[in-house]
Amino acid sequence: MKISTRHVVVIILFLAALVFNETLMPAIALGGVSPNLIIYFVIFTALVKRPYQAAFWGAVVGLVEDLMIGRYIGLSILSYAFAAYVIAYLRARFYQENLLMPLLAVFIGSFIFGSLYLVLAQIIAAPLLFTGSFISDVLPQSLYNTALSLAVYVPMQFILHRMQVQREYKRYHYRKYH
Amino acid sequence: MRKLNKKIIIVIIAVAVVLILFLASATGTNRDSISGLEGVVRDASAPLKGGVTSLVGNTSAISDNFVDVDQLLEENTALKERVASLEAEVAALQDAKRENSYLKDLLNIADELADWQPVASTVVARSSKSWYNTITIKGGKDQGFSKNMPVITAEGLVGRINLVSATTAEVLLIIDQECAVSAVVQTSQTAGVVAGNGYNSDSLYMIHIPADAKISTGQTVISSGLGGIFPRGLRIGYINNVTSVQGGLMQQATVEPFVDFDRLSNVLVLTNVTQSGGDESPVVTQNHDEENREGQASGIEGEVSAR
């Protein structure tokens, strides 16, 4: 597989999100709830991939996050993979080209991710209290992610769109002069 | 053929899910060490995280300077009053210190902290999961840090080291649901266990308090030293609510920690030092496992495995 500039930019953005998630995001926490930058990668990837591909990339992202957290390795893998699968599945059936779609996808994806993580943590580690954590963590974080997604989605789409335009421009010039 | 392939895929996914769940259950907070891959990921990202955390800290410090001048004047007056009252308190405390020293000798209480060597460290990151209360600090095996070493600030107890890589250490905060500290109420010496409250809260609760124990709001809770992980006398917080539980057989208290966990930047890691005698440098004890097993076996301190 040829690694393009687009891949490099996506990897850099992903690494930045991993770092910012543990440094910058706690600084903008509201009521102890900080947004999850990683979920944007999972959701935005799921919006352009097939369900199984989306689940695969969700699992990869989850693995990296799990390795950084170092606690109950595997919960993020399963949760991101499932959330990505559902989003990609829903996108294939109900997709509409408007701004509401990614916002809704972020909310549903965050909600599925948080809920599944909590259920799995409940099975694996008894101390996590389901109802309390659901009300104080999962729901507010899903809302926060959705609210912040505008600020993340628009620049991200701008960068990716610009790169797409540049790539097509280069292709056009290549075809024209060769 | 297509149907068979689908069945095979489902079986593979099911096996993978089961294996991942086994992996998850094996990588809880009771691990002694981290894998090489985790170490590489943590150590590689630590400088970046440290840089961003420092930048975020500096930015918030700058924005803090732009506070209202009236507020500063009020604060200045209040601080002046506080300095005056503290000066009087210092004089009284100096007398109390002399008396305390005499009583300590009398009661044969060893100065627990004298056996510990504090090593300064800075916070580089916080857990991205809001229900895991952990921080990552600079310094790991290179600084002689090891699992279960207590972490404190000037305000009080922060937590204990949970995982160590070559250059970083993860600290399990006392507000985490899986951290428990054997504690006593300072004035009445009532014993109990302080644990994280969960629910995305920075407050703690103290359990296993006998129903007849005389405790009230405002009293200070300190570590008891039982369990072998935390030395005696580390300030934890103050009681802000007492309730009766288990049909009046026991009491439970909500404890407000002295440490502001949202603003942690510099911490001290208490490494256990044994003097090897002569002019030799102190030797940092790398392993507390024997003590920890003892503490955890008694169920007093360490991890809360089930609630």
PDB file of N, CA, C and O in Angstrom, chain A residues 90-91 93-102:
ATOM      1  N   LEU A  90     -25.520   2.311   9.721  1.00  0.00           N
ATOM      2  CA  LEU A  90     -26.610   3.289   9.647  1.00  0.00           C
ATOM      3  C   LEU A  90     -26.400   4.258   8.476  1.00  0.00           C
ATOM      4  O   LEU A  90     -27.345   4.637   7.791  1.00  0.00           O
ATOM      5  N   ARG A  91     -25.132   4.639   8.278  1.00  0.00           N
ATOM      6  CA  ARG A  91     -24.815   5.576   7.198  1.00  0.00           C
ATOM      7  C   ARG A  91     -25.202   4.987   5.842  1.00  0.00           C
ATOM      8  O   ARG A  91     -25.755   5.661   4.971  1.00  0.00           O
ATOM      9  N   ARG A  93     -27.555   3.108   5.185  1.00  0.00           N
ATOM     10  CA  ARG A  93     -29.006   3.048   4.983  1.00  0.00           C
ATOM     11  C   ARG A  93     -29.700   4.406   5.007  1.00  0.00           C
ATOM     12  O   ARG A  93     -30.666   4.633   4.301  1.00  0.00           O
ATOM     13  N   PHE A  94     -29.185   5.271   5.857  1.00  0.00           N
ATOM     14  CA  PHE A  94     -29.921   6.541   6.040  1.00  0.00           C
ATOM     15  C   PHE A  94     -29.121   7.782   5.697  1.00  0.00           C
ATOM     16  O   PHE A  94     -29.407   8.865   6.173  1.00  0.00           O
ATOM     17  N   TYR A  95     -28.069   7.648   4.896  1.00  0.00           N
ATOM     18  CA  TYR A  95     -27.184   8.801   4.694  1.00  0.00           C
ATOM     19  C   TYR A  95     -27.862   9.945   3.943  1.00  0.00           C
ATOM     20  O   TYR A  95     -28.565   9.755   2.966  1.00  0.00           O
ATOM     21  N   GLN A  96     -27.631  11.132   4.459  1.00  0.00           N
ATOM     22  CA  GLN A  96     -28.063  12.345   3.765  1.00  0.00           C
ATOM     23  C   GLN A  96     -26.908  13.341   3.798  1.00  0.00           C
ATOM     24  O   GLN A  96     -26.205  13.422   4.804  1.00  0.00           O
ATOM     25  N   GLU A  97     -26.735  14.060   2.697  1.00  0.00           N
ATOM     26  CA  GLU A  97     -25.616  15.001   2.610  1.00  0.00           C
ATOM     27  C   GLU A  97     -25.961  16.315   3.300  1.00  0.00           C
ATOM     28  O   GLU A  97     -26.414  17.250   2.640  1.00  0.00           O
ATOM     29  N   ASN A  98     -25.841  16.371   4.585  1.00  0.00           N
ATOM     30  CA  ASN A  98     -25.991  17.636   5.320  1.00  0.00           C
ATOM     31  C   ASN A  98     -25.187  17.602   6.610  1.00  0.00           C
ATOM     32  O   ASN A  98     -24.684  16.549   7.017  1.00  0.00           O
ATOM     33  N   LEU A  99     -25.078  18.768   7.246  1.00  0.00           N
ATOM     34  CA  LEU A  99     -24.213  18.894   8.426  1.00  0.00           C
ATOM     35  C   LEU A  99     -24.772  18.166   9.644  1.00  0.00           C
ATOM     36  O   LEU A  99     -24.030  17.777  10.545  1.00  0.00           O
ATOM     37  N   LEU A 100     -26.088  17.962   9.620  1.00  0.00           N
ATOM     38  CA  LEU A 100     -26.725  17.300  10.758  1.00  0.00           C
ATOM     39  C   LEU A 100     -26.278  15.842  10.888  1.00  0.00           C
ATOM     40  O   LEU A 100     -26.199  15.294  11.990  1.00  0.00           O
ATOM     41  N   MET A 101     -25.957  15.261   9.750  1.00  0.00           N
ATOM     42  CA  MET A 101     -25.592  13.840   9.713  1.00  0.00           C
ATOM     43  C   MET A 101     -24.357  13.534  10.584  1.00  0.00           C
ATOM     44  O   MET A 101     -24.416  12.665  11.462  1.00  0.00           O
ATOM     45  N   PRO A 102     -23.214  14.247  10.359  1.00  0.00           N
ATOM     46  CA  PRO A 102     -22.057  13.955  11.214  1.00  0.00           C
ATOM     47  C   PRO A 102     -22.308  14.257  12.687  1.00  0.00           C
ATOM     48  O   PRO A 102     -21.798  13.547  13.555  1.00  0.00           O
TER      49      PRO A 102
END
